[in-house]
Coordinates of C-alpha atoms and ligand atoms in Angstrom, one line a residue:
X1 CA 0.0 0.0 0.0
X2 CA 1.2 3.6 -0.7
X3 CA 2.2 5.7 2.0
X4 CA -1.4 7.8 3.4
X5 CA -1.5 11.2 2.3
X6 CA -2.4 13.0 4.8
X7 CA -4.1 17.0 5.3
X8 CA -4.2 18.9 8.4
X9 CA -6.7 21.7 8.6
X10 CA -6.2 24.0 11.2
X11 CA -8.1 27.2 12.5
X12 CA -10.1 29.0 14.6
X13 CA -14.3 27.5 15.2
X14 CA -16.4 28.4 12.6
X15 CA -13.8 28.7 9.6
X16 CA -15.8 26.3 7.7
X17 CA -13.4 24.0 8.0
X18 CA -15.7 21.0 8.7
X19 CA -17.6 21.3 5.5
X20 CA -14.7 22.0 3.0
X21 CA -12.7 19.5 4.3
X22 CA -15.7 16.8 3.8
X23 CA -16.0 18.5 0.5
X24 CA -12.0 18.2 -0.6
X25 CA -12.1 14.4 1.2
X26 CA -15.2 12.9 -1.0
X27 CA -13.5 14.5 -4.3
X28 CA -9.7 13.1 -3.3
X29 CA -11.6 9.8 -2.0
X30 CA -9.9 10.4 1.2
X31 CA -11.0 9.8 4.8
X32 CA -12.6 13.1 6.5
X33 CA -11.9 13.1 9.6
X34 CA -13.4 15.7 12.7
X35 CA -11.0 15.9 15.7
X36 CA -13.4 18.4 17.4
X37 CA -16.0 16.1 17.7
X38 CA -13.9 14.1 19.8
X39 CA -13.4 17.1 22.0
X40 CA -17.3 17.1 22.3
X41 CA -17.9 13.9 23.3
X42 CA -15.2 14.2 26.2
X43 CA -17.3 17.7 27.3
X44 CA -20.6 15.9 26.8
X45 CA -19.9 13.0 28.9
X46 CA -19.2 15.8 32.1
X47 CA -22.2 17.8 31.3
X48 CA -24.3 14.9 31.7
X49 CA -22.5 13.4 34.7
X50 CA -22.3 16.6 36.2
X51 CA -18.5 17.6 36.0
X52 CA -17.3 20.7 35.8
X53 CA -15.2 21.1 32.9
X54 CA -12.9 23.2 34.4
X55 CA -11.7 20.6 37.1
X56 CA -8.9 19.5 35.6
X57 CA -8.9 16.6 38.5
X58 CA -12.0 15.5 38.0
X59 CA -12.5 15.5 34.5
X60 CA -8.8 13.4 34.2
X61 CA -10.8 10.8 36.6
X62 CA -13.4 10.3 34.0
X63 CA -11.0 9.6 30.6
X64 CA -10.6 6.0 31.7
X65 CA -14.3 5.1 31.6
X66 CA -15.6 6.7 28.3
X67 CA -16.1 4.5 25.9
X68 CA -15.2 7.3 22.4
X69 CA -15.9 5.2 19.3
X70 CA -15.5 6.4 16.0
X71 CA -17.2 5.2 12.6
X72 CA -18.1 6.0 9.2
X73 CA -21.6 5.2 8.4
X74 CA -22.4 5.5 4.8
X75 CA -19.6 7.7 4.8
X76 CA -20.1 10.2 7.7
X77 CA -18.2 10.2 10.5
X78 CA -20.8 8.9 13.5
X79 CA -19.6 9.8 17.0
X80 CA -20.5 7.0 20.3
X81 CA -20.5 7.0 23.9
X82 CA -20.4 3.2 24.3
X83 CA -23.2 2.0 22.1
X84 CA -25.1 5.3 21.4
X85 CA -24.9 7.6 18.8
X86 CA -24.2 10.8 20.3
X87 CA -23.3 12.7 16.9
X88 CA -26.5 14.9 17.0
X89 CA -26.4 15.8 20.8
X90 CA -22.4 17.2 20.7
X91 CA -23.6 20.0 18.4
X92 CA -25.5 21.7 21.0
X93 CA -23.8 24.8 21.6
X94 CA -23.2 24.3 25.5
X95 CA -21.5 21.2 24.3
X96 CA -19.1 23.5 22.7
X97 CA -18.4 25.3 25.1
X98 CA -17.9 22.1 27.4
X99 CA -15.6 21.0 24.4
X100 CA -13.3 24.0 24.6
X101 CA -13.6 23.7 28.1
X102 CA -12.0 20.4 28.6
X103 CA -9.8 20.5 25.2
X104 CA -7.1 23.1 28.0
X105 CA -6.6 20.1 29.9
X106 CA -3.5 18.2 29.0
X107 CA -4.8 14.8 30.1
X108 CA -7.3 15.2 27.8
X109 CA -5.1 16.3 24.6
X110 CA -2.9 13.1 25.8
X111 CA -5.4 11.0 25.8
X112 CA -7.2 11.5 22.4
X113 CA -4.0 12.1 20.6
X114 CA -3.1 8.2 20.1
X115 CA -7.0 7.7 18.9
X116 CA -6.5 10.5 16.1
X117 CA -2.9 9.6 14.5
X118 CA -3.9 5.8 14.5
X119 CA -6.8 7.0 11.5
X120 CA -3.9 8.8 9.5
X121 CA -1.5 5.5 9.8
X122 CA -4.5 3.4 8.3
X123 CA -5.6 6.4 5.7
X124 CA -4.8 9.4 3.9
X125 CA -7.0 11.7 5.6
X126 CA -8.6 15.4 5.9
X127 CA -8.2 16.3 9.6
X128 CA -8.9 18.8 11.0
X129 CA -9.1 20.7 14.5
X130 CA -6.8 23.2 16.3
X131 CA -3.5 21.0 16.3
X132 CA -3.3 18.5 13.8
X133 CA 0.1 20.1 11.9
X134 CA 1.5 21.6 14.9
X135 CA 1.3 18.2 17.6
X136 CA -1.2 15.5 15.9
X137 CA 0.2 15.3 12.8
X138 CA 3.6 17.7 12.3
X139 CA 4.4 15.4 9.2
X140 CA 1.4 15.8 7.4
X141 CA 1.9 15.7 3.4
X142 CA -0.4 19.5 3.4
X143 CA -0.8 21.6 6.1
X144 CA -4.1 24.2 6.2
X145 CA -4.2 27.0 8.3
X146 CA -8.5 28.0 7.5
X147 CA -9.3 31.5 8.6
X148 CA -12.3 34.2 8.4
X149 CA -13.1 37.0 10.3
X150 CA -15.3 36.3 13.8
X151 CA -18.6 38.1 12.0
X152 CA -18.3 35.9 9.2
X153 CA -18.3 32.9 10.7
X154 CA -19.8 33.2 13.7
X155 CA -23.1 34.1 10.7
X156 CA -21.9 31.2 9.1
X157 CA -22.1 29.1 11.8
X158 CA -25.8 30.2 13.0
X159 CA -27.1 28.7 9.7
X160 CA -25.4 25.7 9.8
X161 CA -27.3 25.7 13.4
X162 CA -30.8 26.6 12.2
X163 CA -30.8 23.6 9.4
X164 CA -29.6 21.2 12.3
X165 CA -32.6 22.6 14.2
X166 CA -31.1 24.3 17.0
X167 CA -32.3 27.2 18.5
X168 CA -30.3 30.0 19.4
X169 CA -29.3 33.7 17.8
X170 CA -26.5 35.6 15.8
X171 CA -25.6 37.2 19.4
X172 CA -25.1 34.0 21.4
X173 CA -23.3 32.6 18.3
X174 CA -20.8 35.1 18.2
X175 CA -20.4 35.1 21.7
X176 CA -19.3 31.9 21.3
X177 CA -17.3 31.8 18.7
X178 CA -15.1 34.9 20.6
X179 CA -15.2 32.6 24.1
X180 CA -13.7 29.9 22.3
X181 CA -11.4 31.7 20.1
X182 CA -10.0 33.1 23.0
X183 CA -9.5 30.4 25.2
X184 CA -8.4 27.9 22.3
X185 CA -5.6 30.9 21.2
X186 CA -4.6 31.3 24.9
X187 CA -4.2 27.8 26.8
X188 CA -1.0 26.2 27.5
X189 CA -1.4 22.7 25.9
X190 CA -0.9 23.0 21.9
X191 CA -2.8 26.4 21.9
X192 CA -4.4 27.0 18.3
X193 CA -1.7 28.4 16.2
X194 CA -0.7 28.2 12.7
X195 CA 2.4 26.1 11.6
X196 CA 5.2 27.7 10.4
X197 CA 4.9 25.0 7.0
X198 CA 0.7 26.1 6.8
X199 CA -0.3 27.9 4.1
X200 CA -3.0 30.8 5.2
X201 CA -6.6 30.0 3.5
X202 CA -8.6 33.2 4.6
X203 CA -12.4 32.7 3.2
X204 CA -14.0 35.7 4.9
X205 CA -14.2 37.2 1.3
X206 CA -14.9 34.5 -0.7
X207 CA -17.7 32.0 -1.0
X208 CA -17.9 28.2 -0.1
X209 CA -17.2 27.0 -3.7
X210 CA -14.5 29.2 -4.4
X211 CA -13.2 28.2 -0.7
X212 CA -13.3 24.6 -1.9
X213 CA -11.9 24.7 -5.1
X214 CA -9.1 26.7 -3.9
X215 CA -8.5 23.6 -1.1
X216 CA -8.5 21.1 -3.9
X217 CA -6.0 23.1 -5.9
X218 CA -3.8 23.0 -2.7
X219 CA -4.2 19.3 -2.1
X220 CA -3.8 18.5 -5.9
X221 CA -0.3 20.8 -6.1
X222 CA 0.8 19.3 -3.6
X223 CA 0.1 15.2 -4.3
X224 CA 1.7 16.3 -7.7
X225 CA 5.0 17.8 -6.0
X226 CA 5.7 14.8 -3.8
X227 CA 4.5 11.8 -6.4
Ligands
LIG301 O1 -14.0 22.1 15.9 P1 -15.0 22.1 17.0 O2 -15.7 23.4 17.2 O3 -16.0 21.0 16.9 O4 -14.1 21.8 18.3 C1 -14.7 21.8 19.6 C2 -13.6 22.3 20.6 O5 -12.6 21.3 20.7 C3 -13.0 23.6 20.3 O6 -13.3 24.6 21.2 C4 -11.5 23.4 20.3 C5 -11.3 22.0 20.7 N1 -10.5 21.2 19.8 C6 -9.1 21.2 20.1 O7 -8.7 21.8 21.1 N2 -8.3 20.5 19.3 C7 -8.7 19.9 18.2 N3 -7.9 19.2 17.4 C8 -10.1 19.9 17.8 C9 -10.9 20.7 18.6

């Protein structure tokens, strides 16, 4: 078998880099793979048994018992807690906020880290999260850094809500969006930070096809360079 290729995608919540890096993966035929929703089942499991995410003690006392399975159901990347599917529930925004939450704490980086390079040994991939080419993956064949401007996504971001039926508004959204991008910039453990190998893919200007055409053009340059 060939050596994976691998892509990390890096940048700030709400940068759309979900969605173009499932678009790039289905056109590459390559695994697409979502490192924050990882993240949001560790912050789901406390909100439901009650942990604060900010006790570091606590929440380390847990990571032994959750049972985080991954698995591609007709192509989509399904999320478990043991045997339920839990994909749906982590998308609630105070799941997010659990999911920055917990995503400071080392243990928890340590922990998931193993679960998310063992998918780009067996793969070639399109990850993405906050680390993946500065600790996950610092030899992956592309490296993404996927920007916009807070307003801009945060109004992104509140659509992609609405169609998934949640309720909340443009305010809250953004609120969010600022809490997070501050505390995921500012922690100690593998703070969200571009690689020095990234290239910068800014979007706040342009629109999701353009965005994912300019991806693919990337990805293609670059399978080219190193075939
Ligand atoms: O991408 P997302 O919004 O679903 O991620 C949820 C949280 O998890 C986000 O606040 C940052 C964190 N995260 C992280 O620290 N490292 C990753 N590789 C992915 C997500």
């Amino acid at each position: 078998m060939n050596t994976p290729f691998s892509v990390a995608i890096d940048g700030p919540s709400g940068a759309g880099k979900s969605t173009l890096a499932r678009r790039a993966a289905a056109r590459f035929g390559f695994l697409y793979v979502d490192t924050g929703a990882i993240y949001r089942c560790v912050g789901l499991s406390c909100l439901r048994r009650g942990i604060d995410t900010k006790d570091a003690p606590r929440v380390e006392a847990l990571l032994p018992e959750l049972q985080i399975h991954l698995a591609y159901r007709e192509g989509e990347q399904r999320m478990f807690l043991g045997e339920e599917d839990v994909s749906s529930e982590i998308r609630q925004p105070e799941v997010s906020i659990a999911a920055s939450d917990v995503s400071a704490l080392p243990a928890v980086r340590a922990y998931l880290l193993e679960m998310q390079r063992s998918l780009a040994r067996e793969n070639s991939v399109i990850m993405d999260g906050r680390d993946i080419g500065t600790v996950v993956l610092p030899d992956a064949s592309l490296k993404v850094f996927l920007t916009a401007s807070a307003e801009a996504r945060a109004a992104r971001r509140l659509l992609e809500l609405e169609q998934k039926g949640v309720k909340t508004s443009f305010e809250e959204v953004l609120r969010d969006i600022e809490y997070r991008d501050q505390q995921d910039s500012s922690r100690a453990a593998s703070p969200l930070r571009q690689a020095e190998d990234a290239v910068l893919l800014d979007t706040s200007e342009i629109g999701l096809e353009e965005s994912v055409d300019a991806l693919c053009a990337l990805i293609a340059a670059r399978m080219e360079q190193i075939k």
